[in-house]
Amino acid sequence: MEQGLREPLVRKMSSSYRTFPGSAGRRLDKEYLQSLHNKPLYLAVFAAVLGNFSFGFALVYSSPVIPALEAHPNPALRLDQHTASWFGSVFTIGAALGGLSAMVLNDYLGRKLSIMFSAVPSALGYVLLASAQGFGMLLLGRVLTGYAGGLTSASIPVYISEISHPGVRGMLGACPQIMAVLGSLTLYTLGNPNPGSLAGLLLDWRWLAVAGEVPVLTMIILLCFMPNSPRFLLSQGKEEEALGSLSWLRGRDTDYPREYEQIKDAVRKQTQKVSCAEIKDPFIYKPILIAVGMRFLQQLSGVTCVLMYLQPIFKKTAVILEPEYDAALVGLVRLFSVAIAAVSMDKAGRKILLFVSAAVMLVSNLTMGLYIHFVPASQNATIANKTLGSSANLPAEPTNYITLIPLLAAMFFIMGYAMGWGPITWLLMSEILPLKARGVASGLCVVVSWLTAFTLTQLFLHVVVAFGLEVPFLFFAIICAGNILFTGCCVPETKGRSLEQIEAFFRTGRRSFMR
């Protein structure tokens, strides 16, 4: 709900953003927020973010499976260095295609149905992976699960932001990241190497794909009983259905009709689709540029490269602990940090967390780059070397605790990312994009994000071989410094603001709308 504004300002506002005058309005809004029943809202969000759980599961599926397939007795399924690289990275191509389709499906089917539709390629992809008889089926399975991940990445944040109220939108906006991390940790747990087998998994790689079907099927069953976004329903002229949706989400004994009227007034002005001529309007292009810029800078900060090549990086830097345990430890830190962001986002605000996040990532990347430059690990010539067999030589110097520096740097980098530039970029994307362009623009953000991720992950090893491992980390540090400047100059604070207030800010440029 909007907070009260002074009466002179209210008279200047259009009816779309009219709110209650003075302190009485603020008191009424606070009372309304306190009267809401959030249990139905939390259930709807949980049903939706199961798609993110599946996305996190599918994203890292290749990590424990590649070693098993490299040792597979069937030549048709056995991976070499080239095919293993494609098996891991082709997921991002599918995700980019999913983002492209979201530009159409988000507005054509709606947010909820787009999420439900993603279950089809996801389920089919897992079936192909579980029953693969050759490399082609493996690749197609990865592309389809990636496509589903890209579609849900564009649809779920928008759905959550449109069904949530300002009092909890920040906390709920962090849930997709939390569930994605939980999905990845679940995959790592089920895919841990079997103690009795060099290449075996705790769960066979085919059954690992079968396990991926569980959250997909659960999601589609639960979403059948969840409402669609009231804003989307109003944009389709379904007023009664939109009122019923908001009533279910807020509670029938609350003053939800007041919020409904404000949403209805805002949507009435934007029932038509965005035209090419309107793209020149700052109200349209400014929030789109901010959202796309944040997704671009988020990937350039190096998070996908670090997560994808985390174990080889630890082998290169000769960390004391086993790389598998290092990766699991970093994953737990990531989960803990996203939880902190979820709790503090609606209290501290988005911008302060973005500043802190970028600063922590800057220091971490700089530390990693300088460590690698001045303390080279002579055991490994390049990050691509397969030195598992030579690891028996390492216990000769088990007390070299300086090698904990890259582990700590990686942990702080993931912590910084997870408490700011990870969840908040997705949340702000869904908050600041105008309703008429929200479906298309959210898909564009996903496309830019995953194409950037694919390019970086493909170039990373080449840059390491040509210039050394420290060069990418120093580049990531420079990008993180740019993230700080971008946050200060371009990103608005949206804490506690309704989506209608945020649109008013971009429409008029008046900062008083955001107070």
Short mmCIF file of N, CA and C in Angstrom, two decimals, residues 10 141 144 266 312 335 394 495:
data_model
loop_
_atom_site.label_atom_id
_atom_site.label_comp_id
_atom_site.label_asym_id
_atom_site.label_seq_id
_atom_site.Cartn_x
_atom_site.Cartn_y
_atom_site.Cartn_z
N VAL A 10 -0.79 15.61 -3.24
CA VAL A 10 -1.84 14.69 -3.66
C VAL A 10 -2.70 15.32 -4.75
N GLY A 141 18.44 -32.59 -23.29
CA GLY A 141 17.91 -32.53 -21.93
C GLY A 141 18.40 -31.29 -21.19
N LEU A 144 16.62 -28.15 -22.64
CA LEU A 144 15.22 -28.03 -22.21
C LEU A 144 15.12 -27.61 -20.74
N ALA A 266 -4.36 2.41 -11.74
CA ALA A 266 -3.05 2.40 -12.38
C ALA A 266 -3.06 1.56 -13.65
N PRO A 312 37.85 -26.25 -9.66
CA PRO A 312 39.15 -26.06 -10.31
C PRO A 312 39.93 -24.86 -9.78
N LEU A 335 23.66 -19.66 0.99
CA LEU A 335 22.30 -19.81 1.51
C LEU A 335 22.09 -18.91 2.72
N LEU A 394 50.38 -33.49 -1.93
CA LEU A 394 50.11 -32.26 -1.21
C LEU A 394 50.20 -32.38 0.31
N LYS A 495 12.13 0.49 -1.25
CA LYS A 495 11.67 -0.10 0.01
C LYS A 495 10.36 0.54 0.47
#
